[in-house]
Amino acid sequence: MTERPTRVRADYEAVVVGSGFAGIAMAIALKRQGIHDFVVLEKGDDLGGTWRDNTYPGCACDVPSHLYSYSFELKADWSRAYASAPEILDYVRHCCTKYGLDPHLRFGYRLDVARYEEESGLWRLTVRTPTGIVQARCRTLVMAVGALHEPARPDIAGLDDFGGPVVHTAAWDHSVTLQGKRVGVIGTGASAIQVVPQVAPATGRLTVFQRTPPWVLPKEDPEYSPAAQRRFARWPWLAWLKRAAIYWTNEARVVGFARHPRAMKVAERMARRHLHAQVADPDLRERLTPDYTIGCKRILVSSDYYPALQRDNVHLETAGIDHVENGAVVTTDGRRHELDVLVLATGFDVIGTYQHLEVVGRDGRNLGHEWAKAPEAYLGTTVEGFPNLFTLVGPNTGLGHTSMLIMIEAQAELVLRAMRERDRRQARAVEVEAAAQEAFNDELQRRSASAVWLTGCRSWYLDDSGVNRALWPWSTVAYRRRTARFQPGHYRFHA
Ligand code: NAP
């Protein structure tokens, strides 16, 4: 009889890194499973992830809140259809308290290094804390660090020479006043179209530097009356019905996004109608009309962006940016746009997230280095070479058509299934098979070939070679189906 090696005791059964929606969902799932021996490391001083970090004026979610919330924790009293960032943050805090997570949270704890120990099957973590560096070992490491996390600083010559305040939307500096100032906003993505209408009235002059026009749909954003909120509270099935209606309406759109981009024509007509209805000047309309298929980049929703651009103190600049110099942005046609404050609404460094971390798996393999070349995982959740490691909101789990929380909940359940199977087999570790990961990614890339994201536009969905690294090219129903049953044959169990 072969003797099992003595197990090295872990300090924690599980460590979750990050306390955004994904980390909190994972923590709740662990508790529900009866696992209480875990901590959630959070480098910030509060929870909430992107909803804590993004405090720019106008920050809100562009997915209706009845769907952008956990399925197991419906909220009856959303104030409006699309909740603002502070209301969403309150909701996350509420979940944290209700599910007893507070004792598990460690604020100001930044994971520096995670190293897999083959002998024990444990992860050894080096964590920077407010009182110094600590080390701990855990069996299961769940990375819930998010994808839209590291603000992307554009590669524009002379940006460091601007001289005045340069503020990124994802790290808003509230001490910088815009009142009466000449402000430039670089970018016209989801963050820009929210911030521009909010700050425009206060500025002396606002110049929006557009490189690529976005497709914009109207935003129906009614407030929920107290009576409606009471109805949702009294009859929770009404909130369910609301959620289901939004879910299935969104879900139907995946056909156009992932399978038949031509079906996107319907959405394009709506966006064109919206542009015509809100912008009378044909020249401005022309400059605001995208030349790529709708959905290739994220479709934006706003009913106040186009009106804001037509204010007397707002100017849309469509000449490219050549460089930045002291107090000005200079466009490629040689014009100098004098500015006091520069706002970077230039998105996130999606690929870079893991490069700031040292996650070292089997045989010294470094996840950040490998993902810098090609971020790949199995179902976005497990990575060959990294036993007992799980990544939430990992590669190719992003969505362009509906709520990320659907994916997050399914992923958290998948992690539990993997842990259960590992423990049932009394294995040290569980790791996805290389063949399963490869076959899955081949299938995923074949499927992506027919998706709208590859119809010829630049976006954070694609890497430098134009490969889809961010989005899930099927429905969320398909994701839930694939993750609902744990397939032991796709994994290795280390004895
Ligand atoms: P983004 O969609 O990546 O947009 C960045 C913008 O900056 C684009 O217009 C881009 O132009 C421009 N840009 C980047 N580098 C530039 C350069 N060197 N010169 C000129 N322009 C440059 O970023 P985001 O708006 O922050 O949104 C990112 C994602 O965050 C969204 O897709 C969404 O998933 C999420 N988000 C969601 C919400 C929400 O309501 N739920 C709100 C905000 C953000 P090009 O288009 O030409 O590249």
Coordinates of C-alpha atoms and ligand atoms in Angstrom, one line a residue:
M1 CA 0.0 0.0 0.0
T2 CA 1.4 3.4 -0.9
E3 CA 1.5 5.8 1.9
R4 CA -0.1 9.3 1.4
P5 CA 2.4 12.0 2.2
T6 CA 1.6 13.9 5.4
R7 CA -0.4 17.0 4.5
V8 CA 1.0 20.4 5.3
R9 CA -1.6 22.4 7.0
A10 CA -2.8 25.5 5.2
D11 CA -3.4 28.7 7.1
Y12 CA -6.7 29.0 5.1
E13 CA -8.7 26.7 3.1
A14 CA -9.3 29.4 0.6
V15 CA -8.1 32.9 -0.2
V16 CA -10.0 35.2 -2.4
V17 CA -8.2 38.2 -3.9
G18 CA -10.4 41.2 -4.6
S19 CA -13.7 42.3 -3.1
G20 CA -15.6 43.5 -6.1
F21 CA -18.8 41.7 -7.3
A22 CA -16.8 38.6 -8.2
G23 CA -14.9 38.3 -4.9
I24 CA -18.0 38.9 -2.9
A25 CA -20.0 36.3 -4.9
M26 CA -17.2 33.8 -4.3
A27 CA -17.1 34.6 -0.6
I28 CA -20.9 34.1 -0.3
A29 CA -20.7 30.9 -2.3
L30 CA -18.0 29.6 0.1
K31 CA -20.1 30.4 3.1
R32 CA -23.1 28.7 1.6
Q33 CA -21.0 25.6 1.1
G34 CA -20.1 25.7 4.8
I35 CA -16.5 26.8 4.2
H36 CA -15.7 29.6 6.7
D37 CA -11.9 29.2 6.7
F38 CA -11.2 31.8 4.1
V39 CA -10.2 35.5 3.8
V40 CA -10.8 38.1 1.1
L41 CA -7.7 40.2 0.4
E42 CA -8.5 43.7 -0.7
K43 CA -5.7 46.1 -1.6
G44 CA -8.0 49.1 -1.3
D45 CA -9.6 50.5 1.9
D46 CA -13.2 49.5 0.9
L47 CA -14.9 46.8 -1.1
G48 CA -16.7 47.2 -4.4
G49 CA -14.0 46.9 -7.0
T50 CA -14.8 48.9 -10.1
W51 CA -17.7 50.6 -8.3
R52 CA -15.4 51.8 -5.6
D53 CA -12.7 53.0 -8.0
N54 CA -14.9 54.7 -10.5
T55 CA -16.1 57.9 -8.8
Y56 CA -16.2 60.2 -11.9
P57 CA -19.3 62.3 -12.2
G58 CA -22.1 60.4 -13.9
C59 CA -20.7 56.9 -13.3
A60 CA -23.6 54.5 -13.5
C61 CA -24.1 51.0 -14.9
D62 CA -25.4 50.5 -18.4
V63 CA -27.1 47.2 -17.5
P64 CA -30.4 47.7 -15.8
S65 CA -30.0 47.1 -12.0
H66 CA -32.7 44.5 -11.7
L67 CA -30.3 42.3 -13.7
Y68 CA -27.1 43.9 -12.5
S69 CA -27.5 42.3 -9.1
Y70 CA -27.1 38.8 -7.6
S71 CA -29.8 36.4 -8.5
F72 CA -30.0 35.3 -4.9
E73 CA -30.3 38.9 -3.5
L74 CA -32.8 40.9 -5.5
K75 CA -33.2 44.4 -4.4
A76 CA -36.7 45.8 -4.4
D77 CA -35.9 49.5 -4.0
W78 CA -33.6 50.4 -6.8
S79 CA -34.1 54.1 -7.3
R80 CA -34.1 53.9 -11.1
A81 CA -33.6 51.6 -14.0
Y82 CA -29.9 52.1 -14.3
A83 CA -28.4 52.7 -10.8
S84 CA -25.6 55.0 -10.2
A85 CA -22.2 53.9 -8.9
P86 CA -22.9 54.9 -5.3
E87 CA -26.2 53.0 -5.2
I88 CA -24.5 49.9 -6.6
L89 CA -21.7 50.2 -4.0
D90 CA -24.3 50.4 -1.3
Y91 CA -25.8 47.2 -2.6
V92 CA -22.5 45.4 -2.5
R93 CA -21.9 46.6 1.1
H94 CA -25.4 45.4 2.0
C95 CA -24.7 41.9 0.6
C96 CA -21.4 41.8 2.5
T97 CA -23.1 42.5 5.8
K98 CA -26.1 40.3 5.2
Y99 CA -24.0 37.3 4.3
G100 CA -21.6 37.8 7.2
L101 CA -18.5 38.5 5.2
D102 CA -17.2 41.4 7.2
P103 CA -15.0 39.2 9.5
H104 CA -13.4 37.7 6.4
L105 CA -12.4 41.0 4.7
R106 CA -8.8 42.2 5.0
F107 CA -8.5 45.8 3.7
G108 CA -5.2 47.3 2.7
Y109 CA -3.9 43.7 2.0
R110 CA -2.2 43.6 -1.4
L111 CA -1.1 40.3 -2.8
D112 CA 2.4 40.6 -4.1
V113 CA 3.4 37.1 -4.8
A114 CA 1.5 33.8 -5.0
R115 CA 3.7 30.7 -5.5
Y116 CA 2.4 27.2 -5.9
E117 CA 4.2 24.6 -3.8
E118 CA 4.1 21.3 -5.6
E119 CA 5.0 19.2 -2.5
S120 CA 2.0 20.3 -0.5
G121 CA -0.4 21.5 -3.2
L122 CA -0.7 24.8 -1.4
W123 CA -0.3 28.4 -2.5
R124 CA 2.2 30.4 -0.5
L125 CA 1.2 34.0 -0.5
T126 CA 3.3 37.1 0.2
V127 CA 1.0 39.9 1.1
R128 CA 1.7 43.5 1.8
T129 CA -0.4 44.7 4.7
P130 CA -0.7 48.0 6.6
T131 CA 1.6 46.6 9.3
G132 CA 4.2 44.9 7.1
I133 CA 4.7 41.9 4.9
V134 CA 3.0 38.6 5.9
Q135 CA 3.1 35.2 4.4
A136 CA 0.3 32.6 4.5
R137 CA -0.6 29.4 2.8
C138 CA -3.9 28.4 1.3
R139 CA -5.2 25.4 -0.6
T140 CA -7.5 27.2 -3.0
L141 CA -6.6 30.6 -4.4
V142 CA -9.3 32.5 -6.2
M143 CA -8.2 35.5 -8.2
A144 CA -11.2 37.9 -8.4
V145 CA -9.1 40.9 -9.4
G146 CA -11.4 42.0 -12.3
A147 CA -10.4 42.8 -15.8
L148 CA -11.3 46.5 -16.0
H149 CA -9.1 47.5 -13.2
E150 CA -5.8 49.1 -14.3
P151 CA -6.4 52.6 -15.8
A152 CA -4.9 52.7 -19.3
R153 CA -2.7 55.8 -19.9
P154 CA -2.7 56.5 -23.6
D155 CA 0.5 56.4 -25.5
I156 CA 0.5 60.1 -26.5
A157 CA 3.7 61.9 -26.9
G158 CA 4.3 64.7 -24.3
L159 CA 1.5 63.7 -21.9
D160 CA 3.8 64.0 -19.0
D161 CA 4.6 67.6 -20.1
F162 CA 1.0 68.9 -19.8
G163 CA 1.8 70.8 -16.7
G164 CA -1.8 71.0 -15.4
P165 CA -3.9 68.3 -13.8
V166 CA -4.4 65.0 -15.8
V167 CA -7.2 63.0 -14.4
H168 CA -8.2 59.5 -15.4
T169 CA -11.9 58.6 -15.2
A170 CA -11.1 55.4 -13.3
A171 CA -9.0 57.3 -10.7
W172 CA -11.0 60.6 -10.4
D173 CA -9.3 63.3 -8.4
H174 CA -12.1 65.2 -6.7
S175 CA -9.7 67.9 -5.6
V176 CA -9.4 69.1 -9.2
T177 CA -12.0 71.7 -9.9
L178 CA -13.4 72.0 -13.4
Q179 CA -15.5 75.1 -12.7
G180 CA -14.9 77.6 -15.4
K181 CA -11.8 75.7 -16.7
R182 CA -10.8 74.7 -20.2
V183 CA -11.1 71.0 -20.0
G184 CA -10.2 68.4 -22.6
V185 CA -11.6 64.8 -22.5
I186 CA -9.7 62.2 -24.5
G187 CA -11.9 59.2 -25.5
T188 CA -15.5 58.6 -26.4
G189 CA -16.2 55.2 -24.8
A190 CA -18.6 54.1 -22.0
S191 CA -16.9 56.2 -19.4
A192 CA -16.6 59.4 -21.5
I193 CA -20.2 59.5 -22.6
Q194 CA -21.2 59.4 -18.9
V195 CA -18.7 62.0 -17.7
V196 CA -19.1 64.5 -20.5
P197 CA -22.8 65.5 -19.9
Q198 CA -22.1 65.7 -16.2
V199 CA -19.1 68.0 -16.2
A200 CA -19.9 70.1 -19.4
P201 CA -22.2 72.6 -17.7
A202 CA -19.6 73.6 -15.1
T203 CA -16.6 74.0 -17.5
G204 CA -15.7 77.2 -19.2
R205 CA -15.0 75.2 -22.4
L206 CA -15.0 71.5 -22.9
T207 CA -13.2 69.8 -25.9
V208 CA -14.0 66.2 -26.5
F209 CA -11.2 64.4 -28.5
Q210 CA -12.8 61.7 -30.5
R211 CA -10.7 59.1 -32.3
T212 CA -13.6 56.7 -33.2
P213 CA -17.2 57.6 -32.8
P214 CA -19.3 55.1 -30.7
W215 CA -22.7 53.7 -31.6
V216 CA -25.1 55.1 -29.1
L217 CA -28.6 53.9 -28.2
P218 CA -31.2 55.9 -26.3
K219 CA -31.2 55.3 -22.5
E220 CA -34.7 54.8 -21.0
D221 CA -33.8 55.4 -17.4
P222 CA -37.0 56.0 -15.4
E223 CA -37.1 56.4 -11.7
Y224 CA -38.9 53.7 -9.7
S225 CA -41.7 55.4 -7.7
P226 CA -42.0 54.5 -4.0
A227 CA -45.2 52.6 -4.9
A228 CA -43.3 50.5 -7.5
Q229 CA -40.5 49.8 -4.9
R230 CA -43.2 48.7 -2.4
R231 CA -44.7 46.4 -5.0
F232 CA -41.3 44.8 -5.7
A233 CA -40.8 44.4 -1.9
R234 CA -44.2 43.0 -1.3
W235 CA -44.3 40.6 -4.2
P236 CA -40.7 39.5 -4.9
W237 CA -41.9 37.5 -7.9
L238 CA -42.6 40.9 -9.6
A239 CA -38.8 41.7 -9.3
W240 CA -38.1 38.3 -10.6
L241 CA -40.4 38.9 -13.6
K242 CA -38.7 42.2 -14.2
R243 CA -35.3 40.6 -14.1
A244 CA -36.4 37.7 -16.3
A245 CA -37.8 40.1 -18.9
I246 CA -34.5 42.1 -19.0
Y247 CA -32.4 38.9 -19.1
W248 CA -34.3 37.3 -22.0
T249 CA -34.5 40.5 -24.0
N250 CA -30.7 40.9 -23.6
E251 CA -30.0 37.2 -24.2
A252 CA -31.8 37.3 -27.5
R253 CA -29.2 39.8 -28.8
V254 CA -26.4 37.3 -28.6
V255 CA -27.5 35.9 -32.0
G256 CA -26.5 39.2 -33.6
F257 CA -23.3 39.7 -31.5
A258 CA -21.8 36.2 -31.8
R259 CA -23.4 34.5 -34.7
H260 CA -25.0 36.7 -37.4
P261 CA -23.6 40.2 -37.3
R262 CA -26.0 41.2 -40.1
A263 CA -28.8 40.9 -37.5
M264 CA -27.2 43.9 -35.9
K265 CA -28.8 46.1 -38.6
V266 CA -31.9 46.4 -36.4
A267 CA -29.8 47.9 -33.6
E268 CA -27.9 50.1 -36.1
R269 CA -31.2 51.5 -37.3
M270 CA -32.2 52.4 -33.8
A271 CA -28.9 54.1 -33.2
R272 CA -29.1 56.1 -36.4
R273 CA -32.7 57.2 -35.5
H274 CA -31.4 58.3 -32.1
L275 CA -28.6 60.3 -33.7
H276 CA -31.0 61.9 -36.2
A277 CA -33.5 62.7 -33.5
Q278 CA -30.8 64.4 -31.3
V279 CA -28.4 66.0 -33.7
A280 CA -29.8 68.3 -36.3
D281 CA -26.5 69.5 -37.9
P282 CA -25.6 67.2 -40.7
D283 CA -21.9 67.9 -40.4
L284 CA -21.8 67.0 -36.7
R285 CA -24.0 64.0 -37.4
E286 CA -21.6 62.8 -40.1
R287 CA -18.7 63.1 -37.6
L288 CA -20.6 61.2 -35.0
T289 CA -21.5 58.3 -37.3
P290 CA -19.4 55.2 -36.9
D291 CA -18.1 53.4 -39.9
Y292 CA -18.0 49.9 -38.3
T293 CA -20.8 47.4 -37.5
I294 CA -22.7 48.2 -34.4
G295 CA -21.6 45.9 -31.5
C296 CA -18.0 45.6 -32.8
K297 CA -17.1 47.9 -29.9
R298 CA -19.3 48.2 -26.9
I299 CA -22.7 49.7 -27.7
L300 CA -23.3 52.7 -25.5
V301 CA -26.5 53.9 -24.0
S302 CA -27.1 57.6 -23.4
S303 CA -29.8 60.2 -24.0
D304 CA -27.7 63.1 -22.8
Y305 CA -24.4 62.6 -24.6
Y306 CA -25.4 64.1 -28.0
P307 CA -27.2 67.1 -26.4
A308 CA -24.1 67.8 -24.2
L309 CA -21.9 67.8 -27.4
Q310 CA -24.1 70.5 -28.8
R311 CA -23.8 72.9 -25.9
D312 CA -22.3 76.3 -26.7
N313 CA -19.3 75.6 -24.5
V314 CA -18.6 72.1 -25.9
H315 CA -16.6 71.3 -29.0
L316 CA -16.1 67.9 -30.6
E317 CA -12.6 67.5 -32.0
T318 CA -12.2 64.8 -34.6
A319 CA -8.7 65.6 -35.8
G320 CA -6.3 63.1 -34.4
I321 CA -4.1 64.0 -31.4
D322 CA -0.5 64.6 -32.4
H323 CA 1.0 65.3 -29.1
V324 CA 0.5 67.1 -25.8
E325 CA 2.6 70.0 -24.7
N326 CA 2.6 72.4 -21.8
G327 CA -1.0 73.5 -21.4
A328 CA -2.3 72.2 -24.7
V329 CA -3.2 69.3 -26.9
V330 CA -1.9 69.7 -30.5
T331 CA -3.9 67.9 -33.2
T332 CA -2.4 66.4 -36.4
D333 CA -3.6 69.4 -38.4
G334 CA -1.3 71.6 -36.3
R335 CA -4.0 73.3 -34.2
R336 CA -3.2 74.0 -30.5
H337 CA -6.1 73.4 -28.1
E338 CA -5.2 75.3 -24.9
L339 CA -6.5 73.5 -21.8
D340 CA -6.3 73.8 -18.0
V341 CA -7.3 70.2 -17.2
L342 CA -7.0 67.0 -19.2
V343 CA -9.4 64.1 -18.5
L344 CA -8.3 60.7 -19.8
A345 CA -11.4 58.6 -20.5
T346 CA -9.1 56.1 -22.2
G347 CA -10.2 52.8 -20.6
F348 CA -8.3 50.0 -19.0
D349 CA -5.2 48.0 -19.4
V350 CA -7.1 44.6 -19.6
I351 CA -4.0 42.5 -20.5
G352 CA -1.9 44.2 -17.9
T353 CA -3.9 43.2 -14.8
Y354 CA -2.0 40.1 -14.1
Q355 CA 1.4 41.5 -15.0
H356 CA 1.3 43.5 -11.8
L357 CA 1.1 40.3 -9.8
E358 CA 3.5 37.5 -9.5
V359 CA 1.5 34.3 -9.7
V360 CA 3.8 31.4 -10.1
G361 CA 2.4 28.0 -10.8
R362 CA 4.0 24.6 -11.4
D363 CA 7.5 24.4 -12.8
G364 CA 8.0 28.1 -12.1
R365 CA 5.5 29.2 -14.7
N366 CA 4.4 32.8 -14.4
L367 CA 0.8 33.6 -15.2
G368 CA 1.4 37.3 -15.9
H369 CA 4.1 36.5 -18.4
E370 CA 2.1 33.8 -20.1
W371 CA -1.0 35.9 -20.3
A372 CA 1.0 38.9 -21.6
K373 CA 1.4 36.7 -24.7
A374 CA -1.9 34.9 -24.8
P375 CA -4.4 35.0 -22.0
E376 CA -6.1 31.6 -22.1
A377 CA -8.0 29.6 -19.5
Y378 CA -10.6 26.8 -19.5
L379 CA -14.0 28.3 -19.2
G380 CA -12.2 31.5 -18.1
T381 CA -11.7 29.9 -14.7
T382 CA -8.8 27.3 -14.5
V383 CA -5.4 27.4 -16.2
E384 CA -3.2 24.5 -17.0
G385 CA 0.0 24.7 -15.0
F386 CA -1.7 26.4 -12.1
P387 CA -3.3 23.8 -9.8
N388 CA -5.8 24.9 -7.2
L389 CA -6.0 28.4 -8.8
F390 CA -9.2 29.9 -10.1
T391 CA -9.7 33.1 -12.0
L392 CA -13.0 34.8 -11.9
V393 CA -13.8 37.1 -14.8
G394 CA -10.9 35.5 -16.5
P395 CA -10.1 35.4 -20.2
N396 CA -13.1 35.3 -22.5
T397 CA -15.8 35.5 -19.9
G398 CA -16.6 39.2 -20.7
L399 CA -20.0 40.1 -22.2
G400 CA -21.1 42.7 -24.6
H401 CA -24.8 42.1 -24.3
T402 CA -25.8 41.4 -20.7
S403 CA -24.9 41.4 -17.0
M404 CA -21.5 40.1 -15.9
L405 CA -23.0 38.9 -12.7
I406 CA -24.5 35.9 -14.5
M407 CA -21.1 34.7 -15.5
I408 CA -19.6 35.5 -12.1
E409 CA -22.3 33.4 -10.2
A410 CA -21.7 30.5 -12.6
Q411 CA -18.0 30.7 -12.1
A412 CA -18.2 30.8 -8.3
E413 CA -20.3 27.6 -8.5
L414 CA -17.8 26.0 -10.8
V415 CA -15.0 26.7 -8.3
L416 CA -17.0 25.0 -5.6
R417 CA -17.7 22.0 -7.8
A418 CA -13.9 21.7 -8.5
M419 CA -13.1 22.0 -4.8
R420 CA -15.7 19.4 -3.8
E421 CA -14.5 16.9 -6.4
R422 CA -10.8 17.4 -5.4
D423 CA -11.7 16.9 -1.7
R424 CA -13.9 13.9 -2.4
R425 CA -10.9 12.3 -4.1
Q426 CA -8.7 13.4 -1.3
A427 CA -6.4 14.9 -3.9
R428 CA -3.9 17.6 -3.1
A429 CA -4.8 19.7 -6.0
V430 CA -7.0 20.0 -9.1
E431 CA -5.7 21.3 -12.4
V432 CA -7.3 21.5 -15.8
E433 CA -5.8 19.2 -18.4
A434 CA -3.8 20.9 -21.1
A435 CA -5.8 19.1 -23.8
A436 CA -9.1 20.2 -22.4
Q437 CA -7.9 23.8 -22.2
E438 CA -6.5 23.7 -25.8
A439 CA -9.6 22.2 -27.3
F440 CA -11.9 24.7 -25.5
N441 CA -9.8 27.6 -26.7
D442 CA -9.7 26.3 -30.3
E443 CA -13.5 26.0 -30.3
L444 CA -13.8 29.4 -28.7
Q445 CA -11.6 31.1 -31.3
R446 CA -13.4 29.3 -34.2
R447 CA -16.7 30.5 -32.8
S448 CA -15.3 34.1 -32.4
A449 CA -14.5 34.2 -36.1
S450 CA -18.2 34.8 -36.8
A451 CA -18.7 37.3 -34.0
V452 CA -19.3 41.0 -34.6
W453 CA -16.2 42.0 -32.6
L454 CA -14.0 40.7 -35.4
T455 CA -15.7 42.7 -38.1
G456 CA -13.0 45.4 -38.3
C457 CA -12.7 47.8 -35.4
R458 CA -10.2 48.5 -32.5
S459 CA -11.4 47.6 -29.0
W460 CA -10.2 46.3 -25.7
Y461 CA -11.9 43.0 -26.6
L462 CA -9.0 42.1 -29.0
D463 CA -5.3 41.7 -28.4
D464 CA -2.6 43.3 -30.6
S465 CA -3.0 40.5 -33.1
G466 CA -6.8 40.9 -33.3
V467 CA -7.6 37.8 -31.3
N468 CA -10.6 37.9 -29.0
R469 CA -9.3 37.5 -25.5
A470 CA -12.0 39.2 -23.6
L471 CA -15.5 38.1 -24.6
W472 CA -17.6 34.9 -24.3
P473 CA -18.8 34.2 -27.8
W474 CA -21.9 32.3 -26.8
S475 CA -25.0 32.9 -24.7
T476 CA -24.9 33.1 -21.0
V477 CA -27.3 30.1 -21.1
A478 CA -24.5 28.2 -22.8
Y479 CA -22.0 29.3 -20.1
R480 CA -24.3 28.2 -17.3
R481 CA -24.8 24.9 -19.0
R482 CA -21.1 24.2 -19.5
T483 CA -20.3 25.1 -15.9
A484 CA -23.3 23.4 -14.3
R485 CA -21.8 20.0 -14.4
F486 CA -18.2 19.5 -13.3
Q487 CA -16.4 17.3 -15.8
P488 CA -13.7 15.4 -14.0
G489 CA -12.3 14.0 -17.3
H490 CA -11.2 17.5 -18.1
Y491 CA -9.1 17.8 -15.0
R492 CA -6.0 16.2 -13.3
F493 CA -6.2 15.4 -9.7
H494 CA -2.8 15.5 -8.0
A495 CA -2.6 12.8 -5.3
Ligands
NAP1 P1 -12.9 52.3 -23.7 O1 -14.2 51.8 -24.1 O2 -11.7 51.4 -23.9 O3 -12.8 53.7 -24.4 C1 -11.5 54.3 -24.4 C2 -11.7 55.5 -25.3 O4 -10.4 56.2 -25.3 C3 -12.0 55.2 -26.8 O5 -12.8 56.2 -27.3 C4 -10.6 55.2 -27.4 O6 -10.7 55.5 -28.8 C5 -10.0 56.4 -26.7 N1 -8.6 56.3 -26.7 C6 -7.7 55.4 -26.1 N2 -6.5 55.7 -26.4 C7 -6.5 56.8 -27.1 C8 -5.4 57.6 -27.7 N3 -4.2 57.3 -27.6 N4 -5.8 58.7 -28.4 C9 -7.1 59.0 -28.6 N5 -8.1 58.3 -28.0 C10 -7.8 57.2 -27.3 O7 -12.9 52.7 -22.2 P2 -14.0 53.1 -21.2 O8 -14.9 54.0 -21.8 O9 -13.5 53.4 -19.8 O10 -14.9 51.7 -21.1 C11 -14.2 50.5 -20.9 C12 -15.2 49.4 -20.5 O11 -15.5 49.7 -19.2 C13 -16.5 49.5 -21.3 O12 -16.4 48.8 -22.5 C14 -17.4 48.8 -20.3 O13 -17.2 47.4 -20.4 C15 -16.9 49.3 -19.0 N6 -17.6 50.4 -18.5 C16 -18.9 50.2 -18.2 C17 -19.7 51.2 -17.8 C18 -21.1 50.9 -17.5 O14 -21.9 51.7 -17.6 N7 -21.4 49.6 -17.1 C19 -19.2 52.5 -17.7 C20 -17.9 52.7 -18.0 C21 -17.1 51.7 -18.4 P3 -10.9 54.3 -29.9 O15 -12.3 53.9 -29.8 O16 -10.5 54.9 -31.1 O17 -9.9 53.2 -29.4

